[in-house]
Amino acid sequence: MARILITEDEDSLRSFVARALRLDGHETMEAADGAEGLERLSEGPFDLLLSDIRMPVMDGIELAHQAADRFPGLKILLMTGYAEQRERADDLAVKIVDVVSKPFSLPDIRLAVAQALAA
């Protein structure tokens, strides 16, 4: 299965997603913001970065740009609850697999991750 880094500033959501993905057999690591996420990525290799867009310290857009530049084979899936943030991700089209809208259900995020890993 895959090794996935989940970068999300909301503790409960981060834990929820991590538990769900572990049930699918994936290994997960977690980070509370983009800067911490970038540090964790250097502990890789990771198959997928699953990151919120709106976070303190370093947002998911900047994290995606830096992660794509440093780790070219890394698949990136972003999450957001804000329509304007989704539009900000458009300039990342060649670097990310997709943007998942929040709120999402457990089956939704599991499917999005499976599709991202298969892409």
mmCIF file of C-alpha atoms in Angstrom:
data_model
loop_
_atom_site.group_PDB
_atom_site.id
_atom_site.type_symbol
_atom_site.label_atom_id
_atom_site.label_comp_id
_atom_site.label_asym_id
_atom_site.label_seq_id
_atom_site.Cartn_x
_atom_site.Cartn_y
_atom_site.Cartn_z
ATOM 1 C CA MET A 1 0.000 0.000 0.000
ATOM 2 C CA ALA A 2 0.967 3.647 -0.136
ATOM 3 C CA ARG A 3 2.841 5.927 2.233
ATOM 4 C CA ILE A 4 0.781 9.121 2.626
ATOM 5 C CA LEU A 5 1.529 12.447 4.312
ATOM 6 C CA ILE A 6 -1.589 14.240 5.554
ATOM 7 C CA THR A 7 -1.099 17.968 6.105
ATOM 8 C CA GLU A 8 -4.108 19.566 7.787
ATOM 9 C CA ASP A 9 -4.297 22.176 10.555
ATOM 10 C CA GLU A 10 -7.571 20.881 12.014
ATOM 11 C CA ASP A 11 -6.535 18.096 14.405
ATOM 12 C CA SER A 12 -9.792 16.152 14.363
ATOM 13 C CA LEU A 13 -10.041 16.103 10.561
ATOM 14 C CA ARG A 14 -6.389 15.126 10.197
ATOM 15 C CA SER A 15 -6.861 12.211 12.611
ATOM 16 C CA PHE A 16 -10.131 11.166 10.942
ATOM 17 C CA VAL A 17 -8.519 11.022 7.489
ATOM 18 C CA ALA A 18 -5.409 9.242 8.798
ATOM 19 C CA ARG A 19 -7.503 6.555 10.517
ATOM 20 C CA ALA A 20 -9.613 6.037 7.396
ATOM 21 C CA LEU A 21 -6.582 5.626 5.166
ATOM 22 C CA ARG A 22 -4.894 3.247 7.610
ATOM 23 C CA LEU A 23 -8.033 1.079 7.435
ATOM 24 C CA ASP A 24 -7.328 0.798 3.700
ATOM 25 C CA GLY A 25 -3.823 -0.450 4.534
ATOM 26 C CA HIS A 26 -1.909 2.759 3.883
ATOM 27 C CA GLU A 27 0.883 4.043 6.090
ATOM 28 C CA THR A 28 0.184 7.612 7.164
ATOM 29 C CA MET A 29 2.182 10.432 8.681
ATOM 30 C CA GLU A 30 0.705 13.728 9.757
ATOM 31 C CA ALA A 31 1.671 17.404 9.830
ATOM 32 C CA ALA A 32 -0.243 20.383 11.236
ATOM 33 C CA ASP A 33 0.880 23.000 8.678
ATOM 34 C CA GLY A 34 2.720 23.326 5.395
ATOM 35 C CA ALA A 35 6.136 24.046 6.898
ATOM 36 C CA GLU A 36 5.936 20.933 9.062
ATOM 37 C CA GLY A 37 4.664 19.022 6.039
ATOM 38 C CA LEU A 38 7.676 20.038 3.977
ATOM 39 C CA GLU A 39 9.969 18.851 6.777
ATOM 40 C CA ARG A 40 8.133 15.512 6.948
ATOM 41 C CA LEU A 41 8.417 15.039 3.189
ATOM 42 C CA SER A 42 12.193 15.016 3.544
ATOM 43 C CA GLU A 43 11.739 11.935 5.759
ATOM 44 C CA GLY A 44 10.168 10.173 2.748
ATOM 45 C CA PRO A 45 9.768 8.704 0.313
ATOM 46 C CA PHE A 46 6.024 9.284 0.149
ATOM 47 C CA ASP A 47 3.612 8.175 -2.557
ATOM 48 C CA LEU A 48 1.031 10.897 -1.897
ATOM 49 C CA LEU A 49 0.754 14.286 -0.227
ATOM 50 C CA LEU A 50 -2.807 14.985 0.919
ATOM 51 C CA SER A 51 -2.937 18.603 2.023
ATOM 52 C CA ASP A 52 -5.423 21.241 3.049
ATOM 53 C CA ILE A 53 -5.019 24.482 1.116
ATOM 54 C CA ARG A 54 -5.792 26.952 3.902
ATOM 55 C CA MET A 55 -3.314 26.539 6.777
ATOM 56 C CA PRO A 56 -1.118 28.737 8.955
ATOM 57 C CA VAL A 57 2.653 29.168 8.486
ATOM 58 C CA MET A 58 2.707 27.819 4.901
ATOM 59 C CA ASP A 59 -0.494 27.167 2.966
ATOM 60 C CA GLY A 60 -1.157 24.121 0.821
ATOM 61 C CA ILE A 61 -0.575 26.000 -2.449
ATOM 62 C CA GLU A 62 2.979 26.920 -1.465
ATOM 63 C CA LEU A 63 3.531 23.450 -0.027
ATOM 64 C CA ALA A 64 2.373 21.866 -3.290
ATOM 65 C CA HIS A 65 4.708 24.068 -5.348
ATOM 66 C CA GLN A 66 7.718 23.292 -3.159
ATOM 67 C CA ALA A 67 6.875 19.590 -2.833
ATOM 68 C CA ALA A 68 6.440 19.192 -6.599
ATOM 69 C CA ASP A 69 9.778 20.921 -7.228
ATOM 70 C CA ARG A 70 11.687 18.885 -4.614
ATOM 71 C CA PHE A 71 9.964 15.528 -5.095
ATOM 72 C CA PRO A 72 9.004 15.238 -8.797
ATOM 73 C CA GLY A 73 7.395 11.777 -8.513
ATOM 74 C CA LEU A 74 5.156 12.721 -5.600
ATOM 75 C CA LYS A 75 1.415 12.723 -6.246
ATOM 76 C CA ILE A 76 -0.397 15.659 -4.641
ATOM 77 C CA LEU A 77 -4.073 15.832 -3.691
ATOM 78 C CA LEU A 78 -5.408 19.037 -2.131
ATOM 79 C CA MET A 79 -8.456 19.609 0.100
ATOM 80 C CA THR A 80 -10.423 22.791 0.699
ATOM 81 C CA GLY A 81 -13.712 24.050 2.005
ATOM 82 C CA TYR A 82 -13.391 27.391 0.220
ATOM 83 C CA ALA A 83 -14.315 27.888 -3.437
ATOM 84 C CA GLU A 84 -11.828 30.736 -3.884
ATOM 85 C CA GLN A 85 -9.047 28.500 -2.582
ATOM 86 C CA ARG A 86 -9.955 25.855 -5.162
ATOM 87 C CA GLU A 87 -9.543 28.500 -7.864
ATOM 88 C CA ARG A 88 -6.104 29.396 -6.468
ATOM 89 C CA ALA A 89 -5.069 25.792 -7.093
ATOM 90 C CA ASP A 90 -5.719 26.134 -10.841
ATOM 91 C CA ASP A 91 -2.133 27.236 -11.485
ATOM 92 C CA LEU A 92 -1.054 23.891 -10.013
ATOM 93 C CA ALA A 93 -2.957 21.814 -12.578
ATOM 94 C CA VAL A 94 0.180 20.108 -13.877
ATOM 95 C CA LYS A 95 1.515 19.461 -10.353
ATOM 96 C CA ILE A 96 -1.559 18.101 -8.548
ATOM 97 C CA VAL A 97 -3.957 15.246 -9.195
ATOM 98 C CA ASP A 98 -7.139 16.944 -7.929
ATOM 99 C CA VAL A 99 -8.769 19.165 -5.305
ATOM 100 C CA VAL A 100 -11.280 17.544 -2.944
ATOM 101 C CA SER A 101 -14.030 19.789 -1.593
ATOM 102 C CA LYS A 102 -14.796 19.811 2.128
ATOM 103 C CA PRO A 103 -16.842 18.650 3.814
ATOM 104 C CA PHE A 104 -16.373 15.135 2.493
ATOM 105 C CA SER A 105 -17.503 11.743 3.690
ATOM 106 C CA LEU A 106 -15.247 8.860 4.567
ATOM 107 C CA PRO A 107 -16.013 7.050 1.268
ATOM 108 C CA ASP A 108 -15.365 10.298 -0.652
ATOM 109 C CA ILE A 109 -11.839 10.794 0.693
ATOM 110 C CA ARG A 110 -10.962 7.109 0.394
ATOM 111 C CA LEU A 111 -12.075 7.130 -3.251
ATOM 112 C CA ALA A 112 -10.214 10.376 -4.000
ATOM 113 C CA VAL A 113 -7.014 8.921 -2.526
ATOM 114 C CA ALA A 114 -7.419 5.652 -4.462
ATOM 115 C CA GLN A 115 -7.925 7.599 -7.688
ATOM 116 C CA ALA A 116 -4.952 9.874 -6.980
ATOM 117 C CA LEU A 117 -2.692 6.888 -6.339
ATOM 118 C CA ALA A 118 -3.889 5.206 -9.545
ATOM 119 C CA ALA A 119 -3.302 8.341 -11.660
#
